[in-house]
PDB file of C-alpha atoms and ligand atoms in Angstrom:
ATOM      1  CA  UNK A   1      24.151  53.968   4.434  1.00 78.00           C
ATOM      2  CA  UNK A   2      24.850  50.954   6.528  1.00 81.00           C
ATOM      3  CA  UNK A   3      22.401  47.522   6.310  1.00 92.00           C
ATOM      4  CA  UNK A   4      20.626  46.780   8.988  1.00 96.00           C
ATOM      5  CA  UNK A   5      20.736  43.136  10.538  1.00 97.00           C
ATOM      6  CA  UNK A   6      17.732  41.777  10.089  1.00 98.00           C
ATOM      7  CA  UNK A   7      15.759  41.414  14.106  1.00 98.00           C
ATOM      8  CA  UNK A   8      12.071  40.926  12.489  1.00 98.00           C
ATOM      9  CA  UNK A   9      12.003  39.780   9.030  1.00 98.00           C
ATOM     10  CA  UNK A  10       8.751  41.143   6.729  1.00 98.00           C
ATOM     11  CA  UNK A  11       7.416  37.493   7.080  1.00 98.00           C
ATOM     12  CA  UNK A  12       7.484  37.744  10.726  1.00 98.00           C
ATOM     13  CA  UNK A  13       6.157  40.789  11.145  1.00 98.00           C
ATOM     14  CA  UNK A  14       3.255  40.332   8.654  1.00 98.00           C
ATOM     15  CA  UNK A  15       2.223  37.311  10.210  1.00 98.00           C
ATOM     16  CA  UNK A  16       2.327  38.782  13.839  1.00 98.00           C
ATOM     17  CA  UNK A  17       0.007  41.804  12.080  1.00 98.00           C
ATOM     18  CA  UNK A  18      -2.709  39.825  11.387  1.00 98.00           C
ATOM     19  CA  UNK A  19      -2.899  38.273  14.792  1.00 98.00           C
ATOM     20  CA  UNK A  20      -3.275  41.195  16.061  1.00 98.00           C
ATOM     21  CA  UNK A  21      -5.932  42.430  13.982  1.00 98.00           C
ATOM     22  CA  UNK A  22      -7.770  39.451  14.254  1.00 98.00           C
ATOM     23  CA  UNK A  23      -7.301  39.991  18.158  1.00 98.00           C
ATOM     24  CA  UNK A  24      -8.612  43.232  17.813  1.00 98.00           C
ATOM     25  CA  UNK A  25     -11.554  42.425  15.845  1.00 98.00           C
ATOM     26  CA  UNK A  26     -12.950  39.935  18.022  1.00 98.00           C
ATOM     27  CA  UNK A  27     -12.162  42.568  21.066  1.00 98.00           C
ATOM     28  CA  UNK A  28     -13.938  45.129  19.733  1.00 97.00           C
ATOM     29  CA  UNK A  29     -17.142  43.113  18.020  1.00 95.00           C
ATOM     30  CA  UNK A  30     -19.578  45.003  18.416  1.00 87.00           C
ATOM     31  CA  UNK A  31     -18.369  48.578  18.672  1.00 89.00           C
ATOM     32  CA  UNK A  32     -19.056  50.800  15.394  1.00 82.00           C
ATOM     33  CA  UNK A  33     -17.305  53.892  16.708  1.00 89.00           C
ATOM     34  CA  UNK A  34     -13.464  52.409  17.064  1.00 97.00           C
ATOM     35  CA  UNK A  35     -11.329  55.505  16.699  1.00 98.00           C
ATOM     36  CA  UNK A  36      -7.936  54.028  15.831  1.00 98.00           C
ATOM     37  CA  UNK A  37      -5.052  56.561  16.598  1.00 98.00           C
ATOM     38  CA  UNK A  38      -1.500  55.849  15.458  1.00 98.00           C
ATOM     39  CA  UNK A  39       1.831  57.345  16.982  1.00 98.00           C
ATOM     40  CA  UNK A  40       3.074  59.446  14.680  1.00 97.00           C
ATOM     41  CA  UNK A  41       5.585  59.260  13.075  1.00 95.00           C
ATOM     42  CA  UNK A  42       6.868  55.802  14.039  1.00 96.00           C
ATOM     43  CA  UNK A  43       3.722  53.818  13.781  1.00 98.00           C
ATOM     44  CA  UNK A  44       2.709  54.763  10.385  1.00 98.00           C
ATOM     45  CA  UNK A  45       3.943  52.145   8.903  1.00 98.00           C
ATOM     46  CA  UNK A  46       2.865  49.939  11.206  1.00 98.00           C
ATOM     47  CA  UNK A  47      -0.624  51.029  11.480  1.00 98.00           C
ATOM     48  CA  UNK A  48      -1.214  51.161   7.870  1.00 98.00           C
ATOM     49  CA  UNK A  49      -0.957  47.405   7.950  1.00 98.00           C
ATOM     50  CA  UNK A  50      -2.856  46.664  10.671  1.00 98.00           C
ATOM     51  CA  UNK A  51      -6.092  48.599   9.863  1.00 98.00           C
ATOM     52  CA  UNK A  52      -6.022  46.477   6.809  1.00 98.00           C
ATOM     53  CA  UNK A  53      -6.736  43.633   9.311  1.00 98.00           C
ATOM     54  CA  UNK A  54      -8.934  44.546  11.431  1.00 98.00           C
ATOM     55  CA  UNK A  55     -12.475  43.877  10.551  1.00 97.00           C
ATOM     56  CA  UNK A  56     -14.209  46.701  11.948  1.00 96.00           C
ATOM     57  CA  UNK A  57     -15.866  50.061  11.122  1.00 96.00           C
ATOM     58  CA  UNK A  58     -12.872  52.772  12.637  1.00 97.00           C
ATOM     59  CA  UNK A  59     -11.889  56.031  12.216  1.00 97.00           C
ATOM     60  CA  UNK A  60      -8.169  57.082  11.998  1.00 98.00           C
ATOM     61  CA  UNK A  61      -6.958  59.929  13.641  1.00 98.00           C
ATOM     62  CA  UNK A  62      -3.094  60.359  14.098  1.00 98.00           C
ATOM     63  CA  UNK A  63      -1.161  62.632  17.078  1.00 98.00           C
ATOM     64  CA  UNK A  64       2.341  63.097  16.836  1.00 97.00           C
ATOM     65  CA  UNK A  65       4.487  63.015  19.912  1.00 95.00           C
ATOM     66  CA  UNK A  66       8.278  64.372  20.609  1.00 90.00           C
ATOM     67  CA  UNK A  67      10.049  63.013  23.625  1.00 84.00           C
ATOM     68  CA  UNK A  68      12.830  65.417  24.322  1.00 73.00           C
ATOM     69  CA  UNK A  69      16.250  63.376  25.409  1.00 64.00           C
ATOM     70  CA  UNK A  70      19.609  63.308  25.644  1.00 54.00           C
ATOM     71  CA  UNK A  71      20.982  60.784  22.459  1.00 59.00           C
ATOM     72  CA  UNK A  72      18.419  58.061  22.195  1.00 61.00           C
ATOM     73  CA  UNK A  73      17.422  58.251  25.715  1.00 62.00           C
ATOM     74  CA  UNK A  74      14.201  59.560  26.625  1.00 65.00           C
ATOM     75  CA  UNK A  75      13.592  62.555  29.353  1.00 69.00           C
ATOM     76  CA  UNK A  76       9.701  61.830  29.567  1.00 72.00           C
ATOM     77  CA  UNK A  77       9.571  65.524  28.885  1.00 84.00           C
ATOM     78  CA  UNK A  78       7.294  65.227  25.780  1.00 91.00           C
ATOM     79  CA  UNK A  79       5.160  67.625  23.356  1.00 92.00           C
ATOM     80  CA  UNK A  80       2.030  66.799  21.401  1.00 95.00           C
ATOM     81  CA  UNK A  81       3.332  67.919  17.668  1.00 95.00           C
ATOM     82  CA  UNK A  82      -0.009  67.160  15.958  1.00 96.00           C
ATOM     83  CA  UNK A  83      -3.177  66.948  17.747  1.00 97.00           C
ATOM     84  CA  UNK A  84      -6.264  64.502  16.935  1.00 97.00           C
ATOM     85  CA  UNK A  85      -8.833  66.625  14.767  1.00 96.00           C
ATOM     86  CA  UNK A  86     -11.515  65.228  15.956  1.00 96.00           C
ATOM     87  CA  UNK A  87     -13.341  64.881  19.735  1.00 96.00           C
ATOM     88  CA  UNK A  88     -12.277  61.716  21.882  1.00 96.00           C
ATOM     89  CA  UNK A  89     -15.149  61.716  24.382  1.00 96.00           C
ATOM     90  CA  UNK A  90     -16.755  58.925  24.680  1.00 96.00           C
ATOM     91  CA  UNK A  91     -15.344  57.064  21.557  1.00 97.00           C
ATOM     92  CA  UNK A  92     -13.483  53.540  21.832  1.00 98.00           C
ATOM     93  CA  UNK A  93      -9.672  55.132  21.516  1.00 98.00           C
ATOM     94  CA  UNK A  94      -7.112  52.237  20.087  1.00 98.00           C
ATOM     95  CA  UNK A  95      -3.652  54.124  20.397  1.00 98.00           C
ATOM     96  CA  UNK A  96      -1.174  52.982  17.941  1.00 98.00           C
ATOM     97  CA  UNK A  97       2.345  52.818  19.064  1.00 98.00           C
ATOM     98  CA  UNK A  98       5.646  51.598  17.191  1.00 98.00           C
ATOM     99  CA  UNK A  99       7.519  50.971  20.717  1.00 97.00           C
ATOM    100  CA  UNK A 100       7.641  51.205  24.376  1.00 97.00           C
ATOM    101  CA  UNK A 101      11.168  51.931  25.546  1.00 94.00           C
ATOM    102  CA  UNK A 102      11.251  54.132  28.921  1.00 93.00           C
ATOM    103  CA  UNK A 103       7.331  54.236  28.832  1.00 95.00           C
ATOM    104  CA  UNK A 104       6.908  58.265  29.789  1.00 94.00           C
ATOM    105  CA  UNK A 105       6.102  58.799  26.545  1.00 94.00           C
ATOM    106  CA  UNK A 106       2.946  56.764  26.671  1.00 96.00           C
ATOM    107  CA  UNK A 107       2.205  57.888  30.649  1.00 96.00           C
ATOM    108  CA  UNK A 108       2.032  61.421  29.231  1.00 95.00           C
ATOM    109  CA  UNK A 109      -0.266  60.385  26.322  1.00 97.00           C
ATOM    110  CA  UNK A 110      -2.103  57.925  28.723  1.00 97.00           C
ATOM    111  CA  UNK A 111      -2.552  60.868  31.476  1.00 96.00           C
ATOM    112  CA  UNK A 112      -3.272  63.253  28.491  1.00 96.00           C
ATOM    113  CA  UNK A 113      -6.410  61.741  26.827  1.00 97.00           C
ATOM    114  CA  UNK A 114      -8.087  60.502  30.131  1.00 96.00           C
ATOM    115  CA  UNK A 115      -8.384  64.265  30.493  1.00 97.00           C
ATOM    116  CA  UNK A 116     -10.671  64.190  27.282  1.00 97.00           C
ATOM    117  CA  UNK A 117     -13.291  61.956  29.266  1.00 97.00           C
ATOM    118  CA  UNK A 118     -13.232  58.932  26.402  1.00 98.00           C
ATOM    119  CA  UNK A 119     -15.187  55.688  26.610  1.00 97.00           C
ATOM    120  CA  UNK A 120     -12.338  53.659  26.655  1.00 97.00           C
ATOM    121  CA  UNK A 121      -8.392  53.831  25.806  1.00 98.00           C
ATOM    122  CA  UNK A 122      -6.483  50.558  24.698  1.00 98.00           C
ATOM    123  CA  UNK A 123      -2.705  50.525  23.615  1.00 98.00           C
ATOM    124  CA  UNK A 124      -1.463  48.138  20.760  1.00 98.00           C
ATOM    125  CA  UNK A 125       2.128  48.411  20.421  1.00 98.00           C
ATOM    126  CA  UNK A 126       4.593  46.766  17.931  1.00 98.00           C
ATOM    127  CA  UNK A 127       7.754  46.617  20.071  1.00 98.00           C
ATOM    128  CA  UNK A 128       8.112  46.731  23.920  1.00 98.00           C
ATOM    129  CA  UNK A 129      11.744  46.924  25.445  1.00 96.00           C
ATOM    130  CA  UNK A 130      10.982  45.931  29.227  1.00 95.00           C
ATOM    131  CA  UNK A 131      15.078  46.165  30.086  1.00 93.00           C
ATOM    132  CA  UNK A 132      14.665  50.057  29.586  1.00 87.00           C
ATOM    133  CA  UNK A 133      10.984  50.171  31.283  1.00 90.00           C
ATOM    134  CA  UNK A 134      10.655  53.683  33.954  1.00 91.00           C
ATOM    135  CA  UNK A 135       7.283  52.960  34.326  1.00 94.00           C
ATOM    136  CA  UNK A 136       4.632  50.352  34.006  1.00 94.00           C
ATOM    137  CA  UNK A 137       2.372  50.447  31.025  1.00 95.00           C
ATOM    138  CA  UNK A 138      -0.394  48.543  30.172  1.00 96.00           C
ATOM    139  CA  UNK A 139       0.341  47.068  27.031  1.00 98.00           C
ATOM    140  CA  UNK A 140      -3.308  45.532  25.758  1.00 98.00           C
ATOM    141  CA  UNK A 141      -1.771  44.173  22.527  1.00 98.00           C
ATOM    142  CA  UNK A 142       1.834  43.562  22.116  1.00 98.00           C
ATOM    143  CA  UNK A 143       3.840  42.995  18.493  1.00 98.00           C
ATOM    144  CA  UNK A 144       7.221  41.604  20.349  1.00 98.00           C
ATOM    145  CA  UNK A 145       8.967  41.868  23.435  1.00 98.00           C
ATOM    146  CA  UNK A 146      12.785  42.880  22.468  1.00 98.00           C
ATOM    147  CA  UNK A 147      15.849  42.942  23.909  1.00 96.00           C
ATOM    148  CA  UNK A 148      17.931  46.405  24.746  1.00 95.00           C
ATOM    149  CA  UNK A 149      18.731  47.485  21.254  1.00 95.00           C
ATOM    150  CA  UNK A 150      18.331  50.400  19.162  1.00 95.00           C
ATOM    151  CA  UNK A 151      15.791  48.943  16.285  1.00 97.00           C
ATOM    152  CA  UNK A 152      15.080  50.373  13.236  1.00 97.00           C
ATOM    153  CA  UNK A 153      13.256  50.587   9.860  1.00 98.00           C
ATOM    154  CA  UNK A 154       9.189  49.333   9.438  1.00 98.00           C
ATOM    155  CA  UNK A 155       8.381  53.144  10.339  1.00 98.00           C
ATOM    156  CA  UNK A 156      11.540  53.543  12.894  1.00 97.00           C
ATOM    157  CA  UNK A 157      13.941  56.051  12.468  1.00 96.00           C
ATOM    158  CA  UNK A 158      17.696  56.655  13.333  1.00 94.00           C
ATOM    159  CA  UNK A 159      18.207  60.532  12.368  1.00 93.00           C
ATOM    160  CA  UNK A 160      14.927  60.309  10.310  1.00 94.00           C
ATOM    161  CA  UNK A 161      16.818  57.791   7.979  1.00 96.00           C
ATOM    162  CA  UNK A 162      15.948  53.850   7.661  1.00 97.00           C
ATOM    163  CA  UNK A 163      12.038  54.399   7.962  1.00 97.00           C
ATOM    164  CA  UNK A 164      11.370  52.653   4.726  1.00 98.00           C
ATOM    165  CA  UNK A 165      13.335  49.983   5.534  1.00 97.00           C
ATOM    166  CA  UNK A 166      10.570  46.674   5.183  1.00 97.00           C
ATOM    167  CA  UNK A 167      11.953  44.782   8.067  1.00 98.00           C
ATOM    168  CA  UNK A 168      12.959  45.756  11.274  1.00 98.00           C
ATOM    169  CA  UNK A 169      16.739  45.528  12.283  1.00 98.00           C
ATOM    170  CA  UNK A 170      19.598  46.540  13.874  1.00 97.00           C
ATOM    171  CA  UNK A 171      22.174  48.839  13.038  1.00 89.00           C
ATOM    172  CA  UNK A 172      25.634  46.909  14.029  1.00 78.00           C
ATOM    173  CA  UNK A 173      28.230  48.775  15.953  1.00 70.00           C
TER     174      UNK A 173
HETATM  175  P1  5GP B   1       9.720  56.082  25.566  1.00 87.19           P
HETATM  176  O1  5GP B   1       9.081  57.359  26.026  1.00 87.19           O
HETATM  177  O2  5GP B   1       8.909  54.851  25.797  1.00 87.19           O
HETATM  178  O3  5GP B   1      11.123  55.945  26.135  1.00 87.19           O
HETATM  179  O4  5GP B   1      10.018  56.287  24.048  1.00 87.19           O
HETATM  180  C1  5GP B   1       9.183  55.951  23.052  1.00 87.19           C
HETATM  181  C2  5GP B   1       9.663  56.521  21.751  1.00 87.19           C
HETATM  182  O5  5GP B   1      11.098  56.548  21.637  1.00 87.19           O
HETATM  183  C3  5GP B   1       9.190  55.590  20.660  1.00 87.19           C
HETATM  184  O6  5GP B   1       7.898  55.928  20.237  1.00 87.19           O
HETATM  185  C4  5GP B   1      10.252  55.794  19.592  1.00 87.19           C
HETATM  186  O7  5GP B   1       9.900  56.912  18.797  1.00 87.19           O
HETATM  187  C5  5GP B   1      11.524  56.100  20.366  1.00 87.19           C
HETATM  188  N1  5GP B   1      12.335  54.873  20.511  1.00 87.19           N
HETATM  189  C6  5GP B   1      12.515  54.147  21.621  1.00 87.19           C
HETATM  190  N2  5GP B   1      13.307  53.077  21.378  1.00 87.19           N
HETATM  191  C7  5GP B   1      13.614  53.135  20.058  1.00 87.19           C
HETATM  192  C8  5GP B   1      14.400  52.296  19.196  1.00 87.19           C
HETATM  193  O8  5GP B   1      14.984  51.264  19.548  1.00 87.19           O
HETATM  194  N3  5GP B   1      14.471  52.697  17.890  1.00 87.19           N
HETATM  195  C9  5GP B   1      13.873  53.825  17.427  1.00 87.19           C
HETATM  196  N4  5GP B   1      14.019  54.104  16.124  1.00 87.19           N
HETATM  197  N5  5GP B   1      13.120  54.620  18.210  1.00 87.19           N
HETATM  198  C10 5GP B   1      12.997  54.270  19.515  1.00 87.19           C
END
């Protein structure tokens, strides 16, 4: 299996982590109902990390989302895989995402749980790709903006291979 160039090294990523979960605590001071809901499966990784920094009674709950596309590009044509176990209305709903490429996958989450009537929804993503951006998302907490490339590893996949990979990187041509 090919090496990934290194993008985001583990120190980088690690340190960028904790900001945000000291962001998040001081966001959310105060609320004792947080229901934190990772992306599955992309933002496992990701999310395992980051609850460990925030300071904050939560609850995890994790949905799993397909996008359907042609090759790496998304369709916005999307299916909830796994589905929260527990009620969202009126909790404090933190979604957990690994990246924003095309952004219909978040609209149809977005559009989704407003249905559920929660308190409040708030996105914290690791990676946003604006270049590749079909619609606008709110992005409350952002890892790092990236250019146009196909990333993987820290919980990102290419053919369900590299998750494990510590760092994230790029697979070269
Ligand atoms: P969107 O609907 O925003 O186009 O797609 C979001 C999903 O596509 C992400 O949650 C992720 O699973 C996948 N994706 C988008 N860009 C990349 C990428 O560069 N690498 C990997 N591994 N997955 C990506």
């Amino acid at each position: 299996m090919k090496q990934p160039k290194v993008m985001l090294s583990i120190e980088t990523l690690q340190a960028r982590v904790r900001e945000l979960g000291e962001e998040i605590t001081r966001d959310y001071a105060g609320a004792d109902d947080l229901m934190v809901v990772p992306i599955l499966k992309g933002s496992f990784l990701f999310a395992s990390d980051l609850i460990r920094c925030i300071d904050l009674d939560l609850s995890v709950e994790f949905l799993g989302l397909r996008s359907y596309g042609a090759g790496t590009e998304s369709s916005g044509v999307v299916q909830i895989t796994y589905d929260l176990t527990q009620p969202v209305t009126g909790r404090d709903v933190l979604i957990v995402e690994d990246i924003v490429d095309t952004g219909l996958s978040m609209r149809y989450l977005l559009e989704n749980l407003a249905t559920r009537h929660p308190r409040s929804v708030k996105l914290c993503s690791l990676l946003h790709k604006p270049a590749r951006s079909r619609v606008k998302i709110p992005i409350d907490y952002l890892g790092f903006t990236i250019e146009d490339r196909f990333v993987v590893g820290y919980g990102l996949d290419y053919a369900e291979k590299y998750r494990n990979l510590p760092y994230i990187g790029v697979l070269e041509e």
